[in-house]
Coordinates of N, CA and C and ligand atoms in Angstrom, one line a residue:
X1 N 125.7 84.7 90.4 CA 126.1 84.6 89.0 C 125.0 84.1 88.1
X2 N 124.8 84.7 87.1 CA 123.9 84.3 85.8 C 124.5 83.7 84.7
X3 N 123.6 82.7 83.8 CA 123.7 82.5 82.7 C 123.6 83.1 81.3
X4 N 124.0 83.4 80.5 CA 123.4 84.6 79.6 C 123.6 83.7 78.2
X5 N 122.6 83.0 77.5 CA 123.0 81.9 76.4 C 121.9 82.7 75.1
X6 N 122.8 82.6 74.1 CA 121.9 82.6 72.8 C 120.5 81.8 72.8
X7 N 119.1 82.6 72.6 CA 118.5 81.7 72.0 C 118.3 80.9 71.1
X8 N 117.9 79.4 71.0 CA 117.5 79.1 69.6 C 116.3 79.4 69.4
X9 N 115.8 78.5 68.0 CA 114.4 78.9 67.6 C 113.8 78.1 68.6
X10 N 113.9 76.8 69.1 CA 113.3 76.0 70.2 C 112.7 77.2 71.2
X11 N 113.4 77.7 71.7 CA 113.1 78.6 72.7 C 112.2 80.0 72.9
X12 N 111.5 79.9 71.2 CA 110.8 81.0 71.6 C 109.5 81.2 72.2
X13 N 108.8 79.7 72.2 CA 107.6 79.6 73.2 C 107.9 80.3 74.4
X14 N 109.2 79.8 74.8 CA 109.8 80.4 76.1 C 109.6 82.2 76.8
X15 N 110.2 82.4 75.3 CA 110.5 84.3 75.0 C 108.9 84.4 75.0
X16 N 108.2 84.2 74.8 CA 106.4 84.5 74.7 C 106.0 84.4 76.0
X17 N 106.4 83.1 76.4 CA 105.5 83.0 77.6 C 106.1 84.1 78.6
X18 N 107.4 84.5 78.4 CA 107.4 85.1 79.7 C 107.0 86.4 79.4
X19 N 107.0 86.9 78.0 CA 106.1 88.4 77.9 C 105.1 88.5 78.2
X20 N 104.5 87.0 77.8 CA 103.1 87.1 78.6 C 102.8 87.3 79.7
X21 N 103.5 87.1 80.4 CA 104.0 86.9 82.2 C 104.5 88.1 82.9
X22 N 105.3 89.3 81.9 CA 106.0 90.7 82.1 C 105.0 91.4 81.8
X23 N 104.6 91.4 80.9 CA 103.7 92.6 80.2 C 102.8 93.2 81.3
X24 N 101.8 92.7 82.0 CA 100.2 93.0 82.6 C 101.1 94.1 83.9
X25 N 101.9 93.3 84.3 CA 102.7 94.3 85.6 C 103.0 95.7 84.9
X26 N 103.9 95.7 83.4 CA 104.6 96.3 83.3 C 103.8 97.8 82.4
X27 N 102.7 96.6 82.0 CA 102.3 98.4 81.0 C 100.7 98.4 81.6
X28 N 100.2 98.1 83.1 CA 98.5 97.8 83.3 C 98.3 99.4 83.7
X29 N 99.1 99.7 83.9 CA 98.8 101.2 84.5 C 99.1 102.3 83.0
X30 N 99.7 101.7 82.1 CA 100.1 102.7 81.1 C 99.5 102.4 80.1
X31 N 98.8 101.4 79.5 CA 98.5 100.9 78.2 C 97.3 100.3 78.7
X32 N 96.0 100.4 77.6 CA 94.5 99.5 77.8 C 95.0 98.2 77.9
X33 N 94.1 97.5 78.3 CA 94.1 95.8 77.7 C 94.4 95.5 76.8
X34 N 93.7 96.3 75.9 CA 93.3 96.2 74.4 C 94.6 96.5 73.3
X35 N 95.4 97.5 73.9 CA 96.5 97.6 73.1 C 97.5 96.9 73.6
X36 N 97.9 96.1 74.7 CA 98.5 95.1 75.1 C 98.6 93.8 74.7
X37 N 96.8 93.6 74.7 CA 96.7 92.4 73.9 C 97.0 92.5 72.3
X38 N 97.1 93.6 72.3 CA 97.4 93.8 70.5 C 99.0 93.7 70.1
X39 N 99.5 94.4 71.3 CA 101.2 94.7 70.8 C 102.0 93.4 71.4
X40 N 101.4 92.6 71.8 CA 101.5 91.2 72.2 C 101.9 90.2 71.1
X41 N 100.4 90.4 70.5 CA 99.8 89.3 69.3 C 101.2 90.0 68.0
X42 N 101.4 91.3 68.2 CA 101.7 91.9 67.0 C 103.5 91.4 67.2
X43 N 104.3 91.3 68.6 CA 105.3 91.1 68.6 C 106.2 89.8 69.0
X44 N 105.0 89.2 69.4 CA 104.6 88.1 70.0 C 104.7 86.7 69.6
X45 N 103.7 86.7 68.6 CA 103.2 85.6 68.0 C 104.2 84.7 67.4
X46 N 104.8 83.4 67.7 CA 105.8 82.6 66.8 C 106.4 82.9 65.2
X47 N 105.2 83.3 65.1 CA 105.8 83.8 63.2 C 106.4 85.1 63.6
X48 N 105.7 86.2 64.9 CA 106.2 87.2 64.3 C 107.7 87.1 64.9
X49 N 107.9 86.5 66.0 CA 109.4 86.1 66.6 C 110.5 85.6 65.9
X50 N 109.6 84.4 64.7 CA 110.5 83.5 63.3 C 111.0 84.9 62.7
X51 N 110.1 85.6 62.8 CA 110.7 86.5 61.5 C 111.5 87.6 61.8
X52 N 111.9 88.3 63.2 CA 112.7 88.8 63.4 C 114.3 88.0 63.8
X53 N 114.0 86.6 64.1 CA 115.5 86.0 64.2 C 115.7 85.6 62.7
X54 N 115.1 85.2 62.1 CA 115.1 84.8 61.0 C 115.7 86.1 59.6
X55 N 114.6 87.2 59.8 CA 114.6 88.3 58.7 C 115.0 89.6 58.6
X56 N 114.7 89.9 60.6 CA 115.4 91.5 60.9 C 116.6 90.8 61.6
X57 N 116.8 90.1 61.6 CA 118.7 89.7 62.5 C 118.2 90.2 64.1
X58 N 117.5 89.8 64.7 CA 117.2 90.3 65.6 C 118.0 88.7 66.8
X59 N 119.0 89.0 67.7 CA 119.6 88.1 67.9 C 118.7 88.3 70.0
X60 N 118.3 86.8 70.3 CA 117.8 86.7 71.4 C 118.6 85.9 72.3
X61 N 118.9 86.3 74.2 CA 119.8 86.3 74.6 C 118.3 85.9 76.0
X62 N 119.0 85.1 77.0 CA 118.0 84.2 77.8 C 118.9 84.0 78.8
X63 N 118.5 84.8 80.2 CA 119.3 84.6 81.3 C 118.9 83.6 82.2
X64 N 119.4 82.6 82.8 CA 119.2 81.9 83.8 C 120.1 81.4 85.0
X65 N 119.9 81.1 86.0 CA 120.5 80.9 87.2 C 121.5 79.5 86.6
X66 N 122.5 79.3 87.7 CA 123.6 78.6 86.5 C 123.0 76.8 87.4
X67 N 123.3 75.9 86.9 CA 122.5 74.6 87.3 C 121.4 74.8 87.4
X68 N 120.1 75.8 86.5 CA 118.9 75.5 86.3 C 118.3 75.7 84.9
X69 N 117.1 74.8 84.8 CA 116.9 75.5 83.7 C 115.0 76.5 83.6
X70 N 115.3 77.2 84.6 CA 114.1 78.3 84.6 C 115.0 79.3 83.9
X71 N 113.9 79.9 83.6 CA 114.7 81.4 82.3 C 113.8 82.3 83.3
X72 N 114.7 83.2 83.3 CA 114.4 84.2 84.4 C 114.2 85.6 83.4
X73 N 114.7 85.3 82.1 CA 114.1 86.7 81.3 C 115.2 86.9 80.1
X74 N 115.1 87.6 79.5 CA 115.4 87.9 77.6 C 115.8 89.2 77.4
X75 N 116.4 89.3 76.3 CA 117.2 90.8 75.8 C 116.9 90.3 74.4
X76 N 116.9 91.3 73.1 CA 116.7 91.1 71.8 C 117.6 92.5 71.6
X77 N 118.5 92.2 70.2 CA 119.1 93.1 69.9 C 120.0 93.2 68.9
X78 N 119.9 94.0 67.5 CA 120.4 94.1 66.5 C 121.7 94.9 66.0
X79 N 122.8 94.4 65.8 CA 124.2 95.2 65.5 C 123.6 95.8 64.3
X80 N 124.2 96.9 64.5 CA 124.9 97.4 62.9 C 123.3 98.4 62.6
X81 N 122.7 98.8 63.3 CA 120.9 99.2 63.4 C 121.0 100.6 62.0
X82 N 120.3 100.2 61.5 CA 119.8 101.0 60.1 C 122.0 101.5 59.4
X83 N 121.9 100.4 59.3 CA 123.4 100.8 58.7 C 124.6 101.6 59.8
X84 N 124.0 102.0 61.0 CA 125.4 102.8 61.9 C 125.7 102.0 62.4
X85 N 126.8 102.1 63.4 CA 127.5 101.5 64.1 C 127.1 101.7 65.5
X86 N 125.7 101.2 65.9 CA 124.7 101.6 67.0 C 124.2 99.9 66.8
X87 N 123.9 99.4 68.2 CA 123.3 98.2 68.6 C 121.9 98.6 69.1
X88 N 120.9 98.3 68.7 CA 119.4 98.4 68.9 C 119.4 97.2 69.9
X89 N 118.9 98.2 71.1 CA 117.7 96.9 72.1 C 116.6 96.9 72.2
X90 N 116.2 95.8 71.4 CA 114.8 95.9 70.7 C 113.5 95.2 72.2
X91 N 114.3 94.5 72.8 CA 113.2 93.9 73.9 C 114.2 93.6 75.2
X92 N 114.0 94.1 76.2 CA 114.7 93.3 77.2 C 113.1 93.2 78.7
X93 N 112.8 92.2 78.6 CA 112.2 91.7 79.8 C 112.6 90.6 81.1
X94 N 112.3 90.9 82.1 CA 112.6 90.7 82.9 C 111.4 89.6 84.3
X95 N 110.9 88.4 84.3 CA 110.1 88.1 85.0 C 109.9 89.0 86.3
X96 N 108.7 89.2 86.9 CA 108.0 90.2 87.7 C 109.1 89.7 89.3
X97 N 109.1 88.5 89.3 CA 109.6 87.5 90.6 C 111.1 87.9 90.3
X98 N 111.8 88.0 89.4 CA 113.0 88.3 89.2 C 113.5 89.6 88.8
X99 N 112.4 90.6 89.2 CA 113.4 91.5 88.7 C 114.4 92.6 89.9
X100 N 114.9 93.3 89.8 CA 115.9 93.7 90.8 C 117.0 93.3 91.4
X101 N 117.5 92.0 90.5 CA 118.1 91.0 91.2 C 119.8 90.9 90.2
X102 N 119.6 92.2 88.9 CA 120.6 91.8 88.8 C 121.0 91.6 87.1
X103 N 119.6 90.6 86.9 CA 119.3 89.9 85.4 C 119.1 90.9 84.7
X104 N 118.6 92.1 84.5 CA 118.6 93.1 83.7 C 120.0 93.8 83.1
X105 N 120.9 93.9 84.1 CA 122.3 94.8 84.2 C 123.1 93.6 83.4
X106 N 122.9 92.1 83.5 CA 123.8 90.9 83.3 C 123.9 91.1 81.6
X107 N 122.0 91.2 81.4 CA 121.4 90.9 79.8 C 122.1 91.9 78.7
X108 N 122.5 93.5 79.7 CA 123.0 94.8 79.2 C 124.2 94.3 78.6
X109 N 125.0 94.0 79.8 CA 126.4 93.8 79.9 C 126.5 93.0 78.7
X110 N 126.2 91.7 78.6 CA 126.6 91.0 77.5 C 126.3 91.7 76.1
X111 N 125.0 92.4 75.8 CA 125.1 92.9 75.2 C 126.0 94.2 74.8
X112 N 126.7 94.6 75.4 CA 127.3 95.5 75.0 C 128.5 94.6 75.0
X113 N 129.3 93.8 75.2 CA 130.6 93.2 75.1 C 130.2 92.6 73.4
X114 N 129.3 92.2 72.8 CA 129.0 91.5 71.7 C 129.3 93.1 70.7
X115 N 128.4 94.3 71.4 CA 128.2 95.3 70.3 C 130.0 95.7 70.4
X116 N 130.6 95.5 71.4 CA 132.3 96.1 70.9 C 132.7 95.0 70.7
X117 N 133.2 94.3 70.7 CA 133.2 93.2 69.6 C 133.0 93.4 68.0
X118 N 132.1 94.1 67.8 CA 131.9 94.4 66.6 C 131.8 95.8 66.1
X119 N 132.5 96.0 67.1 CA 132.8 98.2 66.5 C 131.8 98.8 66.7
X120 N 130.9 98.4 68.0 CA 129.6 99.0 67.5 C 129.9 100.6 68.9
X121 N 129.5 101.8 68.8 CA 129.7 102.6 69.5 C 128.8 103.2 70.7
X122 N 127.6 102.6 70.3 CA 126.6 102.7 70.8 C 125.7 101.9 71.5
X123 N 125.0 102.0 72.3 CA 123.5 101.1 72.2 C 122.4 102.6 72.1
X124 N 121.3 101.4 71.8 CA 120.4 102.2 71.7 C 118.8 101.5 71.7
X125 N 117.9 102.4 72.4 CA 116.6 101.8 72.7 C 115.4 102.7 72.9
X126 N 114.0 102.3 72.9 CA 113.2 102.9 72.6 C 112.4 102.3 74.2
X127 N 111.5 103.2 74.8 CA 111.2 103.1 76.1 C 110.1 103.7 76.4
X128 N 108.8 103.3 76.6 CA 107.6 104.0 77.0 C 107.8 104.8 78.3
X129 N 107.6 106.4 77.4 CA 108.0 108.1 78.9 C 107.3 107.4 80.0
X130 N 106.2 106.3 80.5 CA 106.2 106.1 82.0 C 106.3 105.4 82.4
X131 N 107.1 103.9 81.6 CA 108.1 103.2 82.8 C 108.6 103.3 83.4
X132 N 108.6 102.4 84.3 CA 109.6 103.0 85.3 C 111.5 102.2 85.2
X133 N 111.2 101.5 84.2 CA 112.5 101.3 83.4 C 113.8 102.5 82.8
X134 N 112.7 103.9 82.5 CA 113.6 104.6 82.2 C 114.3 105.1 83.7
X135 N 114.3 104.6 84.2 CA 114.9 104.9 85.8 C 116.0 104.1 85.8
X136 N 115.8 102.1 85.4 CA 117.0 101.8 85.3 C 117.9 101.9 84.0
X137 N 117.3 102.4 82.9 CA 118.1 102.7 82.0 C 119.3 103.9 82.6
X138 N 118.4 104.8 83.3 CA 119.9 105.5 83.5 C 120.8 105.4 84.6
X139 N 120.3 104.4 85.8 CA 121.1 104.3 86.4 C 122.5 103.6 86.0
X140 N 122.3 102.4 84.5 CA 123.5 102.1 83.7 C 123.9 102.9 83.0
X141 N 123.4 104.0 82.8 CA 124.5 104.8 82.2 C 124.2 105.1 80.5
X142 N 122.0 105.1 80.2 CA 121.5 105.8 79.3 C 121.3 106.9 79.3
X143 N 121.2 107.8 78.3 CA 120.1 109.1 78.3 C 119.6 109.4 77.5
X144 N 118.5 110.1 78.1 CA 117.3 110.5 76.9 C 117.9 111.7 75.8
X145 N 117.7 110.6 74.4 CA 117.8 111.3 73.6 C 116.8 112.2 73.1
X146 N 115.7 111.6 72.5 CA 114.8 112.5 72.1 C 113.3 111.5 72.6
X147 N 111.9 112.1 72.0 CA 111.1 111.6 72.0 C 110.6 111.2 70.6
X148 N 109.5 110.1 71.1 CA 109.3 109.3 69.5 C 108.0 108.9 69.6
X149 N 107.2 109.4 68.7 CA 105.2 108.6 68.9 C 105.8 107.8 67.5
X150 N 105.0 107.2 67.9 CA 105.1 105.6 66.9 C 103.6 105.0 66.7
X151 N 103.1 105.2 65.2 CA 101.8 104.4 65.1 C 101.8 103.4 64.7
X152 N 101.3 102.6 65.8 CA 101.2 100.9 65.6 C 100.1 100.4 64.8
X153 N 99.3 101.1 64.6 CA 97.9 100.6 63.4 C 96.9 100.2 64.8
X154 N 95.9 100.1 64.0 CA 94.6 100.2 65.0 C 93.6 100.9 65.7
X155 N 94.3 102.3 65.4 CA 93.9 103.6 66.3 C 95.4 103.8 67.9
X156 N 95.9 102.7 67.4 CA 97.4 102.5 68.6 C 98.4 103.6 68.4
X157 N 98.7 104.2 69.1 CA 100.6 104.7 69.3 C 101.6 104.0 70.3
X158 N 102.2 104.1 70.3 CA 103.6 103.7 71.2 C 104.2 105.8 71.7
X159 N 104.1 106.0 72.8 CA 104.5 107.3 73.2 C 106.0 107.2 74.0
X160 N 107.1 107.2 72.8 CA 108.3 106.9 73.9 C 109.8 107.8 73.6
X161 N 110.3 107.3 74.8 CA 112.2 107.9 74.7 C 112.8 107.0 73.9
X162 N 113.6 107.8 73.1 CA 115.1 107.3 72.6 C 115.5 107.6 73.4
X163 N 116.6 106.7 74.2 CA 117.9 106.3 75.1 C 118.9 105.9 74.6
X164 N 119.8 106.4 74.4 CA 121.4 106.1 74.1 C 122.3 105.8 75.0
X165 N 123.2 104.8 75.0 CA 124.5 104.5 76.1 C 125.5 104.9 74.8
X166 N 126.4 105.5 75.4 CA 127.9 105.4 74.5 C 128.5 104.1 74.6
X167 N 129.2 104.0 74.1 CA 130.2 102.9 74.7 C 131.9 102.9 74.4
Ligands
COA201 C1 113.6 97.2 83.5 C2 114.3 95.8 83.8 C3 114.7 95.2 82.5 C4 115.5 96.0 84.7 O1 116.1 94.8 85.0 P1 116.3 94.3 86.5 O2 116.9 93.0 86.5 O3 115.0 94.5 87.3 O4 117.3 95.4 87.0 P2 118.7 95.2 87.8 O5 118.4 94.4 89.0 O6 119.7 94.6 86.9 O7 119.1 96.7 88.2 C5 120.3 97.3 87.8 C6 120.4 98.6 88.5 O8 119.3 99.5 88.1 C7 118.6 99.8 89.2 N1 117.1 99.8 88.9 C8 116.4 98.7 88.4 N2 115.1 99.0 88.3 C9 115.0 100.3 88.7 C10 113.9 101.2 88.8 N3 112.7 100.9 88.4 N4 114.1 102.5 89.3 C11 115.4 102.8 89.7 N5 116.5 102.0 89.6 C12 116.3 100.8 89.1 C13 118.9 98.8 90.3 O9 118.7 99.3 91.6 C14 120.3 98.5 90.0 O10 121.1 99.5 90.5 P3 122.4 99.1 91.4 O11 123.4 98.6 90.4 O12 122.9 100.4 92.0 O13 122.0 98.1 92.4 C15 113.3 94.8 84.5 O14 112.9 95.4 85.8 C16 112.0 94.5 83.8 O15 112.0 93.6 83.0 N6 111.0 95.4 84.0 C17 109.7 95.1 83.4 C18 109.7 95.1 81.9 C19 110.3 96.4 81.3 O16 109.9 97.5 81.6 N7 111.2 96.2 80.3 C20 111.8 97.3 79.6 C21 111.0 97.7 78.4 S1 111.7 99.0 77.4

């Protein structure tokens, strides 16, 4: 059994440190240094974290083993996404030591019991084409909707899937 608790603001050193900690496994074979260390700084940094709980409604969700307090990894994600009735998953990470174990499927679940709760029909997320994440997206029950280049500034893109769940 897992924990699955609202973050507060207290907690977002937390949500950093472990991206810091996810990221190098997750994109070293897919993304430079350089754009890592950039999309880090860019999504990363305390203000830029203040300002999505704070200004995009971006609501953060922190799973942990139950009588501990290690955080074993995070989900971010916005009801009501550009006015539809679609829940955006804007980040879900998973520590390297923890993953497979569970904490990913837990972080989904709750979020989808919050998005029907609120009429929401959908989820929905954005997924770099060589993770190997879009593997577990569909074993819960995503599919690729379309494809999406995204320019991050810099000389950067983001090269990825839209993924949709019904619900
Ligand atoms: C992707 C991620 C969130 C999945 O969470 P997780 O806790 O590792 O996954 P779970 O243990 O909950 O797995 C749920 C199911 O998906 C399957 N699965 C998980 N990862 C998989 C993979 N890479 N390939 C195929 N199946 C996978 C599991 O086998 C499990 O299936 P089961 O129910 O039949 O046993 C996690 O591995 C992670 O943080 N990865 C690195 C960061 C990342 O890529 N984040 C997504 C950015 S868009």
């Amino acid at each position: 059994m897992l924990n699955i608790t609202p973050a507060a603001l207290d907690h977002l050193p937390v949500i950093r440190d472990i991206a810091y900690r996810t990221w190098p496994a997750t994109f070293g074979e897919i993304l430079s240094p350089e754009q890592i260390a950039y999309m880090l700084e860019m999504m990363y940094s305390l203000d830029a974290l203040r300002e999505q709980v704070n200004e995009k409604q971006h609501v953060f969700l922190l799973a942990t083993e139950p009588d501990s307090d290690q955080f074993l990894g995070y989900a971010s994600y916005e009801l009501n996404y550009q006015n539809q009735p679609i829940t955006k998953i804007h980040k879900i990470y998973i520590l390297p030591e923890s993953q497979g174990k569970g904490v990913g499927n837990a972080l989904i679940s709750a979020v989808t019991d919050v998005a029907r709760q609120h009429g929401n029909t959908a989820l929905s997320l954005n997924v770099n084409k060589h993770n190997k994440a879009v593997r577990f997206y569909e074993r819960i029950g995503f599919a690729i909707a379309k494809t999406e280049t995204i320019d991050i500034g810099n000389g950067f893109i983001m090269d990825d899937l839209v993924m949709i769940k019904p619900l």
